CSV table of C-alpha atoms and ligand atoms in Angstrom, one decimal:
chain,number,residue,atom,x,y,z
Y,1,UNK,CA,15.8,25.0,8.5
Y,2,UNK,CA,15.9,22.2,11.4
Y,3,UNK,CA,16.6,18.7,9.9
Y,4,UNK,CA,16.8,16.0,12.5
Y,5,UNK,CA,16.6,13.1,9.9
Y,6,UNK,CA,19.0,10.2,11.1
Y,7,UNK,CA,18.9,11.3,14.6
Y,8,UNK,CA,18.2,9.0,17.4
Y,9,UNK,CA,15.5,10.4,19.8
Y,10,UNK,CA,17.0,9.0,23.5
Y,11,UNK,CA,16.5,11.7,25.6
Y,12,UNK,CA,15.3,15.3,25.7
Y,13,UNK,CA,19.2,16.6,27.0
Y,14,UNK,CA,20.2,15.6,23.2
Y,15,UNK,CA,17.9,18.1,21.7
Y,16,UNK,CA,17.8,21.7,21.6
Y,17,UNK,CA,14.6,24.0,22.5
Y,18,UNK,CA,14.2,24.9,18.8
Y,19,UNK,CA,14.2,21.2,17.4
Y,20,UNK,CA,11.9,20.3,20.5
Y,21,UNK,CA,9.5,23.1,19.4
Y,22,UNK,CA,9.4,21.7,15.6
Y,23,UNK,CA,8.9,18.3,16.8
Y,24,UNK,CA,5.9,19.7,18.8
Y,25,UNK,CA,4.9,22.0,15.4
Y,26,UNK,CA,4.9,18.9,13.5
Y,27,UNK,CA,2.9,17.2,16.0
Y,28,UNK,CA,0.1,20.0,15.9
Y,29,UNK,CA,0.8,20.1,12.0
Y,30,UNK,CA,0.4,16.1,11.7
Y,31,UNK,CA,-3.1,16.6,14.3
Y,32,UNK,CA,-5.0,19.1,11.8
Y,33,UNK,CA,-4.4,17.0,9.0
Y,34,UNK,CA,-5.6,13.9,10.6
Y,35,UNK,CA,-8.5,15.8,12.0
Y,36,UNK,CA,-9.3,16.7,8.0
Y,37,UNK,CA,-9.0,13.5,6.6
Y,38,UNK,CA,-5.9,14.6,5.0
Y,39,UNK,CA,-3.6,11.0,4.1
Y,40,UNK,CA,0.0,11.9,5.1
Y,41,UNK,CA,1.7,8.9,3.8
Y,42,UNK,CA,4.8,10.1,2.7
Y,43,UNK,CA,7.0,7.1,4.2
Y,44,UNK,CA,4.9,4.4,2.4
Y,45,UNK,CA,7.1,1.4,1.8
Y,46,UNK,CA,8.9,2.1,5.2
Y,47,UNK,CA,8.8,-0.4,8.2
Y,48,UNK,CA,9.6,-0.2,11.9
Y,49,UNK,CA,10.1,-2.6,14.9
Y,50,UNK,CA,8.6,-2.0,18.3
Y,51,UNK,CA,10.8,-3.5,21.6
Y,52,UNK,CA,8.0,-3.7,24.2
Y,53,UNK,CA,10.2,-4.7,27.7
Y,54,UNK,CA,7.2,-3.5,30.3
Y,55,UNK,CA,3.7,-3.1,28.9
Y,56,UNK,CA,2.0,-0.4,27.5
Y,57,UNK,CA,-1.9,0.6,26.1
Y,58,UNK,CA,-0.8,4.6,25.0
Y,59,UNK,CA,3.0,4.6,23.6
Y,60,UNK,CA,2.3,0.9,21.2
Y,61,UNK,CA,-0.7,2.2,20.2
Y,62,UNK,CA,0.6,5.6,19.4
Y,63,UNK,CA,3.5,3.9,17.6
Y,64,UNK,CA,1.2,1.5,15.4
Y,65,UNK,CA,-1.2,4.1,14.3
Y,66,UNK,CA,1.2,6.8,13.9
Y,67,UNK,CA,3.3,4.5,11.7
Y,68,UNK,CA,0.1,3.2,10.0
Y,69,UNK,CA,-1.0,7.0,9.4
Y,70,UNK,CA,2.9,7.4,7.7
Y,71,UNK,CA,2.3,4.8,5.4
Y,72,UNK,CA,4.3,2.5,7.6
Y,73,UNK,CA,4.7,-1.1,8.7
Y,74,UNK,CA,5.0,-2.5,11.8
Y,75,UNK,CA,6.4,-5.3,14.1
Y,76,UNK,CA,5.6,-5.9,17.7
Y,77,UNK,CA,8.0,-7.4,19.9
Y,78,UNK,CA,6.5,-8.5,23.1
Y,79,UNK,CA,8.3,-8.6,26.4
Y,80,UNK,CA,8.4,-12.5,25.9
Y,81,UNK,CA,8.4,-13.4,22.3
Y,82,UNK,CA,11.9,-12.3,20.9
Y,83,UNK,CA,15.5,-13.9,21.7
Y,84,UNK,CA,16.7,-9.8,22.9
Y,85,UNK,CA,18.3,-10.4,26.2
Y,86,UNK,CA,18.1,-13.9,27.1
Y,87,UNK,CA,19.7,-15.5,24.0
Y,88,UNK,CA,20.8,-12.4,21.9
Y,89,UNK,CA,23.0,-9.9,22.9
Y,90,UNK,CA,21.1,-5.9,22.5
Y,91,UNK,CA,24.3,-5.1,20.4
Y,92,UNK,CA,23.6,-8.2,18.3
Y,93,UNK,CA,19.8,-7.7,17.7
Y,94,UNK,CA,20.8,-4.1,16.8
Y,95,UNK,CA,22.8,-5.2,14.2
Y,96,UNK,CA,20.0,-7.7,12.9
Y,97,UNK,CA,17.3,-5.0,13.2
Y,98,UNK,CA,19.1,-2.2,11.6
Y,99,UNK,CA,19.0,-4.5,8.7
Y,100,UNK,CA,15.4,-5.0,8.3
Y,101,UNK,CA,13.7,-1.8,9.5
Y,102,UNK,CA,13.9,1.6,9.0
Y,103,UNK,CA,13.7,2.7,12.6
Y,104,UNK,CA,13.4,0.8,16.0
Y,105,UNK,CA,11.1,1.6,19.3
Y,106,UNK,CA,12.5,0.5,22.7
Y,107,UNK,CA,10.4,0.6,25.6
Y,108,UNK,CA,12.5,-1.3,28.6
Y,109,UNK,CA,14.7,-0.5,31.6
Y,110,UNK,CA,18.2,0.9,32.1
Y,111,UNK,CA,18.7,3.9,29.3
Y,112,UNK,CA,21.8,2.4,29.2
Y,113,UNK,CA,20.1,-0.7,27.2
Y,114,UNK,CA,18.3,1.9,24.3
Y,115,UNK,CA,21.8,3.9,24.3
Y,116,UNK,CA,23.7,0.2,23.3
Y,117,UNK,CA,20.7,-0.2,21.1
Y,118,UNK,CA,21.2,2.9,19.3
Y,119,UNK,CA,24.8,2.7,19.3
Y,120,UNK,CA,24.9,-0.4,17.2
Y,121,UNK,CA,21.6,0.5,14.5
Y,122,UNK,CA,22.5,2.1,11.9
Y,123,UNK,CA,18.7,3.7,12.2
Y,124,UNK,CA,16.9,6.3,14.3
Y,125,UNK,CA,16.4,4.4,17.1
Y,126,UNK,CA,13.3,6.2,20.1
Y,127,UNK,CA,13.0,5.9,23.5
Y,128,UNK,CA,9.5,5.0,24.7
Y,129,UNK,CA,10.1,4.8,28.2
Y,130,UNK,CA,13.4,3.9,30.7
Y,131,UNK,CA,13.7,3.9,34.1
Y,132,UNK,CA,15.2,7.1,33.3
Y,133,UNK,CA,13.7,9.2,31.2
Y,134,UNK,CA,10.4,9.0,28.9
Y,135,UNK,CA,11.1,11.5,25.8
Y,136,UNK,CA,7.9,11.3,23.6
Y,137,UNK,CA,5.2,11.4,26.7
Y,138,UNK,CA,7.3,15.1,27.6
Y,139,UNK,CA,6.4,16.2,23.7
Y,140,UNK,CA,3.0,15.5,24.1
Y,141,UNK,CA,2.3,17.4,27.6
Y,142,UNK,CA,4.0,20.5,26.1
Y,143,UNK,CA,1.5,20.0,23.6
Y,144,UNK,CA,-1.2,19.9,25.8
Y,145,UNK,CA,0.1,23.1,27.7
Y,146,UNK,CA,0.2,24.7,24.8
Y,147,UNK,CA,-3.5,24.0,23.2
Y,148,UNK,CA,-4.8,25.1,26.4
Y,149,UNK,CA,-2.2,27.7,27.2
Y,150,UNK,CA,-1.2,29.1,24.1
Y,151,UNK,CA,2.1,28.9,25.0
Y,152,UNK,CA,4.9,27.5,26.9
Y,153,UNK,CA,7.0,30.3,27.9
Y,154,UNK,CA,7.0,31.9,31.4
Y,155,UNK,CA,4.0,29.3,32.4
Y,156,UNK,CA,4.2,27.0,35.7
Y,157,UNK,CA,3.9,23.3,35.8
Y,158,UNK,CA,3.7,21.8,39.3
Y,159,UNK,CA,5.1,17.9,39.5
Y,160,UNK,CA,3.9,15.6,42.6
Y,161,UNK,CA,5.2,12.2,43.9
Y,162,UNK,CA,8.3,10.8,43.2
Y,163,UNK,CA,10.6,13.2,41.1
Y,164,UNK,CA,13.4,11.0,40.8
Y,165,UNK,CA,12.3,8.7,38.1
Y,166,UNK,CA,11.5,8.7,34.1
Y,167,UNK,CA,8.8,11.6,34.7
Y,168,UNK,CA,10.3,13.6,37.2
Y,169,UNK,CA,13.1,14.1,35.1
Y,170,UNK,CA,12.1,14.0,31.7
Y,171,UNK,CA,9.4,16.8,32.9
Y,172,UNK,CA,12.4,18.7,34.3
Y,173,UNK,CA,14.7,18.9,31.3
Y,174,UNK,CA,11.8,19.7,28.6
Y,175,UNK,CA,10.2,22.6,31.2
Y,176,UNK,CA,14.0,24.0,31.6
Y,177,UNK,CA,14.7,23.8,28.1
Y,178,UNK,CA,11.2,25.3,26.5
Y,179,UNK,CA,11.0,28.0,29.8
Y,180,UNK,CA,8.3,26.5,31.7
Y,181,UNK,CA,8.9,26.9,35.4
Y,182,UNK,CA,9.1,23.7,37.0
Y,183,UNK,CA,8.2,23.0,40.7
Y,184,UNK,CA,8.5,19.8,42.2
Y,185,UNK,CA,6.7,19.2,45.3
Y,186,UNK,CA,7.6,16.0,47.5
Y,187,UNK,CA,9.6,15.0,50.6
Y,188,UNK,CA,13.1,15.8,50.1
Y,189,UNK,CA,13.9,12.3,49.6
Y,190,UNK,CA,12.4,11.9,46.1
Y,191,UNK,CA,13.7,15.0,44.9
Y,192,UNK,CA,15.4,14.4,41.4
Y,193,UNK,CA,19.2,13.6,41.4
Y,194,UNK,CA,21.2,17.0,42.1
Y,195,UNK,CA,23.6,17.3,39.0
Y,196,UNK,CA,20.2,16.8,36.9
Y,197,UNK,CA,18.7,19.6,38.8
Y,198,UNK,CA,22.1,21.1,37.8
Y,199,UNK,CA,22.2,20.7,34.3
Y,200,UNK,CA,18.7,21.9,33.8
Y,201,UNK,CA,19.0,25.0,35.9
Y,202,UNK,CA,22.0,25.5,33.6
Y,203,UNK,CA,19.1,25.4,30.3
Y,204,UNK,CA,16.7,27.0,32.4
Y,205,UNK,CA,19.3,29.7,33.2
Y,206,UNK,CA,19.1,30.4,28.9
Y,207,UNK,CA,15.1,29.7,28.7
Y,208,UNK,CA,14.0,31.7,31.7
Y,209,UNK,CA,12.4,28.9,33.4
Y,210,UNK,CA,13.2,28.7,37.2
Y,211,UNK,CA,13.4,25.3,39.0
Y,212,UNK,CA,12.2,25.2,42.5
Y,213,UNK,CA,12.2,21.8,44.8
Y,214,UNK,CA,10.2,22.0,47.7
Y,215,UNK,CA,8.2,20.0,50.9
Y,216,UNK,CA,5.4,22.7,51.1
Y,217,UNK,CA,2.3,21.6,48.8
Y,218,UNK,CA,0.2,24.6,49.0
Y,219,UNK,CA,3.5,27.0,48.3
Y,220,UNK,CA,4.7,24.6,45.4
Y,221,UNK,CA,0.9,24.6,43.6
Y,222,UNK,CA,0.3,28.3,44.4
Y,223,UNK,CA,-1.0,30.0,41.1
Y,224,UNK,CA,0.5,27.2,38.5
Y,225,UNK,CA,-0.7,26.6,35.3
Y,226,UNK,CA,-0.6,22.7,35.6
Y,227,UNK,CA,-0.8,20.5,37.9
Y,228,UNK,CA,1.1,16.9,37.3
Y,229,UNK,CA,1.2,13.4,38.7
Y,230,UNK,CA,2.4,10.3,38.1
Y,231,UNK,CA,2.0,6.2,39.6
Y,232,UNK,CA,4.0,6.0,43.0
Y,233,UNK,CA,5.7,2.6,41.7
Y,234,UNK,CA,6.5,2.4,38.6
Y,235,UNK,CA,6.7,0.0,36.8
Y,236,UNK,CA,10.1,-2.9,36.8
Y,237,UNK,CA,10.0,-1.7,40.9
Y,238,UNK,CA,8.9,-4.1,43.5
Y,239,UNK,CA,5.7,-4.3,44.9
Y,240,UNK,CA,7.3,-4.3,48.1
Y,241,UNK,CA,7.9,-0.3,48.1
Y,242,UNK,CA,4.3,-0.4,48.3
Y,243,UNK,CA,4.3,0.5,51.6
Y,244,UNK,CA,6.7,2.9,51.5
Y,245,UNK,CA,5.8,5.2,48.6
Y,246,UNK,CA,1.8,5.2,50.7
Y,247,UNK,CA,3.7,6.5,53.6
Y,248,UNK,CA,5.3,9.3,52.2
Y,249,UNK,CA,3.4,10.1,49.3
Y,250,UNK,CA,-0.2,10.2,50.3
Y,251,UNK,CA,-0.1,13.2,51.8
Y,252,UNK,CA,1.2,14.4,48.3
Y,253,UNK,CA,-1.6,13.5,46.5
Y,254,UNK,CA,-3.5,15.6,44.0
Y,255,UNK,CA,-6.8,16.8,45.7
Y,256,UNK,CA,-9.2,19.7,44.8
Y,257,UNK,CA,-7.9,21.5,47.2
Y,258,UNK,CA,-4.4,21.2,45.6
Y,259,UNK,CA,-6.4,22.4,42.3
Y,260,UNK,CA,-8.1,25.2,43.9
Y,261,UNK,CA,-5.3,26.5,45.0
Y,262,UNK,CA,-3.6,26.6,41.1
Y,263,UNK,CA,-4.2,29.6,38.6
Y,264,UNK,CA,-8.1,29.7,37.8
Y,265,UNK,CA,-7.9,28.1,34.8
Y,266,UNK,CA,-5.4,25.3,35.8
Y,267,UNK,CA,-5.0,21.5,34.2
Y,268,UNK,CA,-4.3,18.4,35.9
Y,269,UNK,CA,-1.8,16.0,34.1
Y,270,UNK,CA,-0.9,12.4,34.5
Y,271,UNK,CA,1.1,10.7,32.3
Y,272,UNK,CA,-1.4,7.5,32.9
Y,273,UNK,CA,-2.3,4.8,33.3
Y,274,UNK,CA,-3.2,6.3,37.0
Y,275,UNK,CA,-4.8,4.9,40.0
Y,276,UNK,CA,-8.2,7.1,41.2
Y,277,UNK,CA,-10.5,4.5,41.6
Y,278,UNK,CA,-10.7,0.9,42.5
Y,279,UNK,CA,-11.6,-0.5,38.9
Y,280,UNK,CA,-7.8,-2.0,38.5
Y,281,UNK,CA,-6.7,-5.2,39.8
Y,282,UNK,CA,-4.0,-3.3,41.4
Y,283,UNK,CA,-6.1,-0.8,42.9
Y,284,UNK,CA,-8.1,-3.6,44.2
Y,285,UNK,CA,-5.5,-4.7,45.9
Y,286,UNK,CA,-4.0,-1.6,47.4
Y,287,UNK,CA,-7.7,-1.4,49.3
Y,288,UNK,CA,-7.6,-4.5,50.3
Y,289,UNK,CA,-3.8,-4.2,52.6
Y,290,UNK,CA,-4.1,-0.5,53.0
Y,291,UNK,CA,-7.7,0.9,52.4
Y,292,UNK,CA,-6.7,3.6,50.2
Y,293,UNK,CA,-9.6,4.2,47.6
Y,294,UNK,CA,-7.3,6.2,45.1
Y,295,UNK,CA,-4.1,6.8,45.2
Y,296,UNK,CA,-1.8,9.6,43.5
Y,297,UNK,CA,-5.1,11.4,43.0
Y,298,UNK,CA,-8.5,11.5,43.8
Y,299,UNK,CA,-11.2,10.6,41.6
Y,300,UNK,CA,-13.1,14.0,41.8
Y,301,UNK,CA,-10.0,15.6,40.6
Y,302,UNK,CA,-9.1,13.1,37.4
Y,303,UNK,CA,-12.6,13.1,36.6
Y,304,UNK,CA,-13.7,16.8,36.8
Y,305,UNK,CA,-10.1,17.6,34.7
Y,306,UNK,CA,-10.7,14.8,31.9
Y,307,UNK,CA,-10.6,17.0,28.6
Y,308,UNK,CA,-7.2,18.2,28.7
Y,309,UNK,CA,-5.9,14.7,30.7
Y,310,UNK,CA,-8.1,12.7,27.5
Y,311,UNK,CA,-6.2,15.2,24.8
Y,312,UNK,CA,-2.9,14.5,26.6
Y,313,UNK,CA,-3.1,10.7,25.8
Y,314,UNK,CA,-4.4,11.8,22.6
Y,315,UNK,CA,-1.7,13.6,21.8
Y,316,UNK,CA,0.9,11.3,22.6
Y,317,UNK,CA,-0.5,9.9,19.3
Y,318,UNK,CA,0.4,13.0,17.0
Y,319,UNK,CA,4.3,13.8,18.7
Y,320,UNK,CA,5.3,10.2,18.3
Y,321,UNK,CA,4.0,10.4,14.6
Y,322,UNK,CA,6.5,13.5,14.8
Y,323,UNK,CA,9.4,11.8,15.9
Y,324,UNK,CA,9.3,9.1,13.6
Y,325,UNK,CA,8.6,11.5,10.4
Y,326,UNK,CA,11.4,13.8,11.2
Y,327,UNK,CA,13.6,11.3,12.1
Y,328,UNK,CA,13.6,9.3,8.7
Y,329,UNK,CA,12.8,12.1,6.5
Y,330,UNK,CA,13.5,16.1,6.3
Y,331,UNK,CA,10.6,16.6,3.4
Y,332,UNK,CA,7.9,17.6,5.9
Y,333,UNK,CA,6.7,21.4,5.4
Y,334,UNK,CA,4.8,22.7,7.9
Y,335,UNK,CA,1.7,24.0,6.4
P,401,CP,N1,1.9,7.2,29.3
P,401,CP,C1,2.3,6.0,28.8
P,401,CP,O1,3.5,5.8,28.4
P,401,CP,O2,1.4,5.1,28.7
P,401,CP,P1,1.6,3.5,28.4
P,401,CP,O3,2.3,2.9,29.5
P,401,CP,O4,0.2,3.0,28.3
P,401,CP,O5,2.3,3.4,27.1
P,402,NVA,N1,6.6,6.2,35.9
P,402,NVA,C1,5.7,5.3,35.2
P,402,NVA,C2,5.4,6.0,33.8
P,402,NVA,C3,4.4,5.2,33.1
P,402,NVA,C4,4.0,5.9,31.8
P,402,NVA,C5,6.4,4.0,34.9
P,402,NVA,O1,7.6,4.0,34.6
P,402,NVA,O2,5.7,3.0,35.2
């Protein structure tokens, strides 16, 4: 019996492929009872703080409804509103909201800052999103993969664009750790950090996933079961890599010929929000100094793949609800 009440949920690496797979079984467990109307409000009387650093639509909203769902309360913290950083220490504010809540969100930069965070609360403390790694979104694309899949084992998932960052590498550890075969395809240069590559070929060496880094897109999408993208700058970096990320990246785009060239009955992923059209400011702008109309990938592509991309964000929804329910409670059966 997997228990992971009291745990933090930082990063992926901290968890083993059997709790990853009951966090995603309680996810698909907590979607069909939602879908029924069934109340699952178990943790009534319970109350939680969300840390909001960068902006977010999906992972706050996921966090309020899933926590509303649980019979939860909740308190936004806005990247402006609070004293954390600029007049409060994160150790102090730790020790403050481990007083009041029963479990804290922190959505910001360094890990470093939600591991200090966690370190000092004396309650489950999640990760929604570091520079580093981005734990929940990673539960809810092996979701995805596996509602459309069936499974997770022995299937491909292709990653384009920069490899190095939260995605890339959260992608890498939960594909090595579940067996998914991971491919990233970019120029060498934004290739994840090599003793992360190390460590997950190590889990993927147990899993039977195989790792594979390479230039060639056409070799890299060849036959996978997914293909994934993310935003070429994320955000925290300056707009001045603009430039730079156009340069190397475009030609990394996803494109229907990228998708034609995947297994017949292939999905497109992107964490999202993405840039395929040019109804964003940003977007706007991009056109305006560099006449790109999309960029990471084309419109014809996010729209002609928009279930499983639609269920993805959906499903961010259900895993989150997971984390939080087994993290303050181990009285969830699994129906
Ligand atoms: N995928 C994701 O984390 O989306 P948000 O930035 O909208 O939360
Ligand atoms: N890499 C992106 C992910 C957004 C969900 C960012 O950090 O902005």
């Amino acid at each position: 019996m997997i228990s992971l009440k009291g745990r933090d949920f930082l990063t992926l690496k901290d968890f083993t492929p059997e709790e990853i797979t009951y966090l995603i079984d309680l996810a698909a467990y907590f979607k069909k009872l939602k879908r029924e109307h069934v109340l699952h409000d178990r943790l009534r009387g319970r109350n939680v703080a969300l840390i909001f650093e960068k902006t977010s639509t999906r992972t706050r909203c996921s966090f309020e409804v899933a926590a509303h769902d649980l019979g939860m309360g909740t308190t936004y913290l806005d990247p402006k509103s609070s004293q954390i950083g600029k007049k409060e220490s994160i150790e102090d504010t730790a020790k403050v909201l481990g007083r009041m809540f029963d479990g804290i969100e922190y959505r910001g930069f360094g890990q470093s800052i939600v591991e200090d965070l966690a370190a000092h609360a004396d309650v489950p403390v999640w990760n929604g999103l570091t520079n580093e790694y981005h734990p929940t979104q990673i539960l809810a694309d092996m979701l995805t993969i596996r509602e459309y899949m069936g499974s997770l084992q022995g299937r491909t998932l292709a990653y384009m664009g920069d490899a190095r960052y939260n995605m890339g590498n959260s992608l890498m550890i939960g594909c090595a750790k579940l067996g998914v075969n991971f491919h990233v395809i970019s120029p060498a240069k934004y290739f994840p950090d090599e003793d992360l590559v190390h460590q997950c070929r190590e889990w993927a060496g147990h899993s039977g996933a195989e790792i594979v880094l390479t230039e060639d897109v056409m070799e890299g999408s060849k036959g996978v079961d997914a293909v994934y993208t993310d935003v070429w700058v994320s955000m925290g970096e300056p707009d001045s890599i603009w430039e730079e990320r156009i340069e190397d990246l475009t030609s990394y785009r996803v494109t229907m010929d990228v998708m034609k060239n995947a297994a017949k009955d292939a999905i497109f992923m992107h964490c999202l929000p993405s840039f395929h059209d040019l109804d964003t400011e940003i977007g706007r702008e991009i056109n305006q100094k560099f006449g790109l109309t999309c960029m990471e990938v084309t419109d014809e592509v996010f729209r002609a793949y928009d279930k499983p991309l639609f269920d993805e964000a959906e499903n961010r929804m259900h895993t989150i609800k997971a984390v939080m329910a087994a993290t303050l409670s181990d009285e969830w059966k699994i129906d």
